[in-house]
């Protein structure tokens, strides 16, 4: 890091490179790429209570396509967030490198201001740390969101809507077969292919999730939005989504798109706050984070696909606003390059983050030379 501000060279930092946004974790030939690929050690404390993980690891090593570093700087949503908060809320200590090249440790007791800011504050302070659809389906999913998700934080359901159908991933964080909280989902009528419940470990879950991602080369993008729990909004947006994706596929555009609903119960907010909180400021009421994950084959289709992705996101916001269920919140790890989640963070938190950034990076290296990303200079 010392040479970058000395020479005033643009740079980017990459954990694993999961973000598809240009210049967020890559820079081409126009600057320096700091890759943490070789920082890949993992050690566990003697009492098995704390894992020390370097940022070059993926979560499937954990889930190989998602990097430890980037996930945590953006917050980090998981199947266990309703119980334990975001991944960032469970970090015990960060070890990071300042723009000056100084290596600093931060935790809740020592250098506590960057400890708070790093938990979802994006790439604004330092780098290289280690760290401790069908209508019946949507109806059942919404009922679980309103009831089971609110009363039993051990439950997690990931709802993926594809152009070919819908998949539900049900996770319960202790041994069980079909907990009462999942009753609406168990009652979905015929037409569903059920995979038998499995009592297993997080390692197996990570292997299954990692295997769900294609390793084929493709162009890739996603987009973020948020809303209150609203079955009608889900149905109306999914109809627009199906019409859009089917229209492009009929014209020969080789594109695959997944429309995903991620439930955020109040227990997640409480779990985050009990662990010291974070700067993200997401709503404390029951809601969900929407994202669309899109892959396509050819560069010639970039404009067409990106326009389609944006139109679906805009439609979600428009329909939600008309129903008073749209929420002006963006989850950093799901944002596209033209979205700025920091504009949705509480102003007081942005002010504190800028104070911390000025304290630890007085020359503003991470604001002026870092090529792109969710930078405080944009907030």
Coordinates of C-alpha atoms in Angstrom, one line a residue:
X1 CA 0.0 0.0 0.0
X2 CA 2.9 2.4 0.7
X3 CA 3.8 2.7 -3.0
X4 CA 0.3 3.4 -4.2
X5 CA -0.2 6.9 -2.6
X6 CA 3.5 7.7 -3.3
X7 CA 3.1 7.2 -7.0
X8 CA -0.6 8.2 -7.0
X9 CA -1.5 5.1 -8.9
X10 CA -5.2 3.9 -9.3
X11 CA -5.9 0.6 -7.7
X12 CA -8.5 -2.0 -6.9
X13 CA -8.7 -4.7 -4.3
X14 CA -9.9 -8.3 -4.9
X15 CA -10.9 -10.9 -2.4
X16 CA -12.2 -13.6 -4.7
X17 CA -13.8 -11.3 -7.4
X18 CA -17.5 -12.3 -6.9
X19 CA -18.7 -8.8 -7.8
X20 CA -19.5 -8.4 -11.5
X21 CA -19.4 -4.6 -11.4
X22 CA -16.5 -3.2 -13.6
X23 CA -13.6 -1.8 -11.6
X24 CA -15.0 -2.9 -8.2
X25 CA -12.6 -5.8 -7.9
X26 CA -10.5 -5.4 -11.1
X27 CA -8.7 -2.6 -12.9
X28 CA -7.3 -4.0 -16.2
X29 CA -4.0 -2.5 -17.3
X30 CA -4.7 1.0 -15.9
X31 CA -3.5 0.5 -12.3
X32 CA -2.5 -2.0 -9.6
X33 CA -4.7 -4.9 -8.5
X34 CA -4.2 -6.0 -4.9
X35 CA -5.3 -9.6 -5.0
X36 CA -5.6 -11.4 -1.6
X37 CA -5.7 -14.9 -3.3
X38 CA -2.5 -16.0 -1.5
X39 CA -3.9 -14.9 1.9
X40 CA -5.9 -18.1 2.3
X41 CA -5.1 -19.5 5.7
X42 CA -7.8 -20.6 8.2
X43 CA -7.1 -21.5 11.8
X44 CA -9.5 -22.3 14.6
X45 CA -9.0 -21.5 18.3
X46 CA -8.4 -24.4 20.7
X47 CA -11.9 -24.2 22.1
X48 CA -13.4 -24.1 18.5
X49 CA -15.1 -20.7 19.2
X50 CA -13.2 -18.4 16.9
X51 CA -12.0 -18.9 13.3
X52 CA -9.2 -16.7 12.0
X53 CA -9.8 -16.4 8.2
X54 CA -7.7 -14.5 5.7
X55 CA -9.6 -12.6 3.0
X56 CA -8.4 -14.6 0.0
X57 CA -10.5 -17.6 1.0
X58 CA -13.9 -18.3 -0.5
X59 CA -16.7 -19.3 1.7
X60 CA -16.5 -23.0 0.6
X61 CA -13.2 -23.6 1.2
X62 CA -16.8 -22.6 2.2
X63 CA -18.6 -21.3 -1.1
X64 CA -15.8 -20.8 -3.6
X65 CA -17.4 -18.1 -5.7
X66 CA -18.0 -15.8 -2.8
X67 CA -15.0 -14.2 -1.0
X68 CA -14.7 -13.8 2.7
X69 CA -13.4 -10.2 2.4
X70 CA -15.9 -8.7 0.1
X71 CA -18.9 -10.5 1.7
X72 CA -18.1 -9.1 5.1
X73 CA -17.3 -5.5 4.0
X74 CA -20.8 -5.5 2.4
X75 CA -22.5 -7.0 5.5
X76 CA -22.9 -10.7 4.6
X77 CA -26.4 -12.2 4.6
X78 CA -26.7 -15.9 5.4
X79 CA -29.2 -18.6 6.3
X80 CA -28.3 -18.0 10.0
X81 CA -28.7 -14.2 10.0
X82 CA -32.1 -14.3 11.8
X83 CA -30.3 -15.8 14.8
X84 CA -26.9 -14.3 14.7
X85 CA -27.1 -11.2 12.5
X86 CA -25.0 -10.6 9.4
X87 CA -21.6 -12.2 8.9
X88 CA -20.0 -8.9 9.7
X89 CA -21.8 -8.7 13.1
X90 CA -19.9 -11.8 14.2
X91 CA -16.4 -10.6 13.5
X92 CA -14.3 -10.5 16.7
X93 CA -11.3 -8.7 15.3
X94 CA -10.2 -7.2 12.0
X95 CA -6.5 -6.9 11.0
X96 CA -6.2 -4.4 8.2
X97 CA -3.7 -2.3 6.3
X98 CA -4.1 1.5 6.2
X99 CA -3.2 3.6 3.1
X100 CA 0.1 4.4 5.0
X101 CA 1.0 0.7 5.0
X102 CA 0.5 0.5 8.7
X103 CA -1.1 -2.8 10.0
X104 CA -3.8 -2.2 12.5
X105 CA -5.9 -4.4 14.7
X106 CA -9.4 -3.4 15.7
X107 CA -12.1 -4.9 17.8
X108 CA -14.9 -3.8 20.1
X109 CA -12.4 -2.6 22.8
X110 CA -9.4 -1.5 20.8
X111 CA -9.6 1.0 17.9
X112 CA -13.3 0.5 18.0
X113 CA -14.4 3.1 15.5
X114 CA -13.0 1.2 12.4
X115 CA -14.3 -2.0 13.9
X116 CA -17.9 -0.6 13.6
X117 CA -17.3 1.0 10.2
X118 CA -15.8 -2.1 8.5
X119 CA -19.0 -4.1 9.3
X120 CA -20.9 -3.3 6.1
X121 CA -19.1 0.0 5.4
X122 CA -17.6 -1.1 2.1
X123 CA -14.0 -0.6 0.9
X124 CA -13.4 2.8 2.3
X125 CA -10.9 2.4 5.1
X126 CA -8.4 -0.3 4.5
X127 CA -7.7 -3.6 2.8
X128 CA -6.4 -7.2 3.5
X129 CA -7.8 -8.2 6.8
X130 CA -8.3 -11.5 8.6
X131 CA -11.4 -12.1 10.8
X132 CA -12.6 -14.1 13.4
X133 CA -43.4 -19.0 -8.8
X134 CA -45.9 -19.9 -8.9
X135 CA -48.8 -18.2 -7.1
X136 CA -49.2 -21.1 -4.6
X137 CA -45.5 -21.0 -3.9
X138 CA -45.5 -17.3 -3.4
X139 CA -48.5 -17.5 -1.1
X140 CA -46.9 -20.2 1.1
X141 CA -43.6 -18.2 1.1
X142 CA -45.4 -15.0 2.1
X143 CA -47.2 -16.8 4.9
X144 CA -43.9 -18.2 6.2
X145 CA -42.5 -14.6 6.0
X146 CA -45.3 -13.2 8.1
X147 CA -45.4 -16.0 10.7
X148 CA -42.7 -18.6 10.8
X149 CA -39.9 -16.2 10.1
X150 CA -41.1 -13.9 12.8
X151 CA -41.5 -16.5 15.5
X152 CA -38.7 -18.9 14.9
X153 CA -35.3 -17.4 14.0
X154 CA -33.8 -20.8 13.4
X155 CA -35.7 -20.9 10.1
X156 CA -34.4 -19.6 6.8
X157 CA -35.9 -19.9 3.3
X158 CA -34.3 -18.7 0.1
X159 CA -36.8 -18.3 -2.7
X160 CA -35.3 -18.4 -6.2
X161 CA -37.7 -17.7 -9.1
X162 CA -36.3 -18.8 -12.5
X163 CA -37.7 -18.6 -16.0
X164 CA -38.3 -22.4 -15.8
X165 CA -39.9 -22.5 -12.4
X166 CA -39.1 -21.9 -8.7
X167 CA -36.9 -23.4 -6.1
X168 CA -37.2 -23.0 -2.3
X169 CA -34.2 -23.7 -0.1
X170 CA -35.3 -24.5 3.5
X171 CA -32.7 -24.4 6.3
X172 CA -33.3 -25.0 10.0
X173 CA -30.3 -24.4 12.2
X174 CA -30.7 -27.4 14.5
X175 CA -31.7 -31.1 13.9
X176 CA -35.3 -31.3 12.7
X177 CA -37.4 -32.9 9.9
X178 CA -40.1 -30.4 9.1
X179 CA -40.5 -27.7 11.8
X180 CA -43.9 -26.1 12.4
X181 CA -42.6 -22.8 11.0
X182 CA -42.3 -24.5 7.6
X183 CA -45.9 -25.7 7.6
X184 CA -47.2 -23.4 4.8
X185 CA -44.4 -24.6 2.6
X186 CA -45.1 -28.2 3.4
X187 CA -48.7 -27.7 2.3
X188 CA -47.9 -26.4 -1.2
X189 CA -50.1 -28.4 -3.6
X190 CA -48.9 -30.9 -6.2
X191 CA -46.5 -29.8 -8.9
X192 CA -43.6 -29.6 -6.4
X193 CA -40.6 -31.9 -6.6
X194 CA -39.5 -32.4 -3.0
X195 CA -36.0 -33.2 -1.9
X196 CA -36.0 -35.2 1.4
X197 CA -35.0 -33.3 4.5
X198 CA -31.4 -33.9 5.6
X199 CA -29.9 -33.4 9.0
X200 CA -26.3 -32.4 8.2
X201 CA -23.5 -29.9 8.9
X202 CA -22.8 -26.4 7.6
X203 CA -20.0 -28.0 5.6
X204 CA -22.5 -30.1 3.5
X205 CA -24.8 -27.1 3.1
X206 CA -21.8 -25.1 1.8
X207 CA -20.9 -27.9 -0.6
X208 CA -24.5 -28.0 -1.9
X209 CA -24.8 -24.2 -2.3
X210 CA -21.4 -24.1 -4.0
X211 CA -22.4 -26.8 -6.5
X212 CA -25.4 -24.7 -7.4
X213 CA -23.3 -22.1 -9.1
X214 CA -22.2 -22.7 -12.7
X215 CA -18.4 -22.5 -13.3
X216 CA -18.9 -21.9 -17.0
X217 CA -17.6 -18.6 -18.3
X218 CA -20.4 -16.0 -18.6
X219 CA -21.2 -12.3 -18.3
X220 CA -22.8 -11.7 -14.9
X221 CA -24.7 -8.9 -13.1
X222 CA -27.1 -8.4 -10.2
X223 CA -29.4 -5.7 -8.8
X224 CA -30.8 -4.7 -5.4
X225 CA -34.1 -3.5 -4.0
X226 CA -36.1 -3.9 -0.9
X227 CA -39.8 -4.0 0.2
X228 CA -42.1 -4.9 2.9
X229 CA -43.6 -8.4 2.8
X230 CA -46.1 -8.2 0.0
X231 CA -47.4 -11.2 -1.9
X232 CA -49.1 -9.1 -4.6
X233 CA -45.9 -7.3 -5.3
X234 CA -44.1 -10.6 -5.7
X235 CA -46.7 -11.9 -8.2
X236 CA -46.9 -8.7 -10.2
X237 CA -43.1 -8.3 -10.4
X238 CA -42.6 -12.0 -11.3
X239 CA -45.1 -11.7 -14.1
X240 CA -43.2 -8.7 -15.6
X241 CA -40.0 -10.7 -15.0
X242 CA -41.3 -13.7 -16.9
X243 CA -42.6 -11.6 -19.8
X244 CA -39.2 -9.8 -20.1
X245 CA -37.0 -12.8 -19.9
X246 CA -39.1 -14.9 -22.2
X247 CA -39.3 -12.0 -24.8
X248 CA -35.5 -11.8 -24.9
X249 CA -35.0 -15.5 -25.0
X250 CA -37.4 -15.8 -27.9
X251 CA -35.3 -13.3 -29.8
X252 CA -32.2 -15.5 -29.4
X253 CA -30.6 -13.8 -26.5
X254 CA -28.9 -16.5 -24.4
X255 CA -29.7 -15.2 -20.9
X256 CA -30.6 -16.8 -17.6
X257 CA -32.0 -14.8 -14.8
X258 CA -32.9 -15.6 -11.2
X259 CA -35.3 -13.5 -9.2
X260 CA -34.5 -14.0 -5.5
X261 CA -36.4 -13.0 -2.3
X262 CA -34.3 -12.8 0.9
X263 CA -36.3 -12.4 4.2
X264 CA -35.1 -10.0 6.9
X265 CA -37.0 -10.6 10.1
X266 CA -36.7 -8.2 13.1
X267 CA -34.7 -10.9 15.0
X268 CA -31.8 -10.3 12.5
X269 CA -31.7 -6.6 13.4
X270 CA -31.8 -7.4 17.1
X271 CA -29.0 -10.0 16.6
X272 CA -26.9 -7.3 14.8
X273 CA -27.5 -4.7 17.5
X274 CA -26.7 -7.2 20.3
X275 CA -23.3 -7.7 18.7
X276 CA -22.4 -4.0 18.6
X277 CA -24.4 -2.9 15.5
X278 CA -23.1 -1.8 12.1
X279 CA -23.3 1.3 9.9
X280 CA -25.8 -0.2 7.4
X281 CA -29.0 1.1 9.0
X282 CA -31.4 -1.4 7.4
X283 CA -35.1 -1.2 8.5
X284 CA -36.0 -2.8 11.8
X285 CA -39.4 -4.0 10.7
X286 CA -40.0 -7.3 8.8
X287 CA -39.0 -6.9 5.2
X288 CA -37.1 -8.5 2.4
X289 CA -34.2 -7.8 0.1
X290 CA -34.9 -8.5 -3.6
X291 CA -32.2 -9.2 -6.1
X292 CA -32.0 -10.5 -9.6
X293 CA -28.9 -12.5 -10.7
X294 CA -28.3 -12.6 -14.4
X295 CA -25.9 -14.5 -16.7
X296 CA -25.6 -14.1 -20.4
X297 CA -23.2 -15.4 -23.1
X298 CA -22.4 -12.6 -25.6
X299 CA -20.9 -9.1 -25.3
X300 CA -23.2 -8.0 -28.1
X301 CA -26.2 -8.5 -25.8
X302 CA -24.8 -6.3 -23.0
X303 CA -27.0 -3.3 -23.6
X304 CA -30.1 -5.5 -24.1
X305 CA -29.6 -7.5 -20.9
X306 CA -28.5 -4.6 -18.7
X307 CA -31.6 -2.6 -19.9
X308 CA -33.8 -5.6 -19.1
X309 CA -32.3 -6.1 -15.6
X310 CA -32.8 -2.4 -14.8
X311 CA -36.3 -2.4 -16.1
X312 CA -37.3 -5.3 -13.8
X313 CA -35.7 -3.5 -10.9
X314 CA -37.5 -0.3 -11.8
X315 CA -40.8 -2.2 -12.1
X316 CA -40.3 -3.7 -8.6
X317 CA -39.8 -0.2 -7.2
X318 CA -42.7 1.3 -9.1
X319 CA -45.2 -1.5 -8.2
X320 CA -44.0 -1.4 -4.6
X321 CA -44.3 2.3 -4.3
X322 CA -47.9 2.2 -5.6
X323 CA -48.7 -0.4 -2.9
X324 CA -46.7 1.5 -0.2
X325 CA -44.5 -1.5 0.3
X326 CA -41.3 -0.3 -1.4
X327 CA -38.4 0.5 0.9
X328 CA -35.6 2.8 -0.1
X329 CA -32.8 0.5 1.0
X330 CA -30.1 -1.2 -1.1
X331 CA -28.0 -4.2 0.2
X332 CA -24.4 -3.4 -0.8
X333 CA -23.5 -7.0 -1.8
X334 CA -26.4 -7.2 -4.3
X335 CA -26.0 -3.8 -6.0
X336 CA -25.3 -3.1 -9.6
X337 CA -22.6 -0.5 -10.5
X338 CA -25.2 2.3 -11.0
X339 CA -26.7 1.8 -7.5
X340 CA -25.2 3.5 -4.5
X341 CA -26.2 1.9 -1.2
X342 CA -24.4 4.4 0.9
X343 CA -27.0 7.0 0.0
X344 CA -29.5 4.9 2.0
X345 CA -27.3 4.6 5.1
X346 CA -28.4 6.9 8.0
X347 CA -26.8 10.4 7.6
X348 CA -25.3 10.2 11.1
X349 CA -23.6 6.9 10.2
X350 CA -22.2 8.4 7.0
X351 CA -20.8 11.3 9.0
X352 CA -19.2 8.9 11.4
X353 CA -17.8 6.8 8.6
X354 CA -16.3 9.9 7.0
X355 CA -14.7 10.9 10.3
X356 CA -13.2 7.4 10.7
X357 CA -12.0 7.5 7.1
X358 CA -10.3 10.9 7.6
X359 CA -8.7 9.6 10.8
X360 CA -7.2 6.5 9.3
X361 CA -6.8 7.6 5.7
X362 CA -6.0 11.4 5.9
X363 CA -4.7 11.5 2.4
X364 CA -7.9 10.0 1.1
X365 CA -6.1 7.2 -0.8
X366 CA -9.1 4.9 -0.6
X367 CA -11.4 7.6 -2.0
X368 CA -9.2 9.1 -4.7
X369 CA -7.0 6.3 -6.0
X370 CA -9.2 3.2 -5.5
X371 CA -10.8 2.7 -8.9
X372 CA -14.4 2.2 -8.0
X373 CA -16.9 0.6 -5.6
X374 CA -19.2 1.9 -2.8
X375 CA -16.9 4.7 -1.9
X376 CA -17.7 7.4 0.7
X377 CA -16.6 10.0 -1.8
X378 CA -19.9 9.2 -3.6
X379 CA -22.1 9.5 -0.5

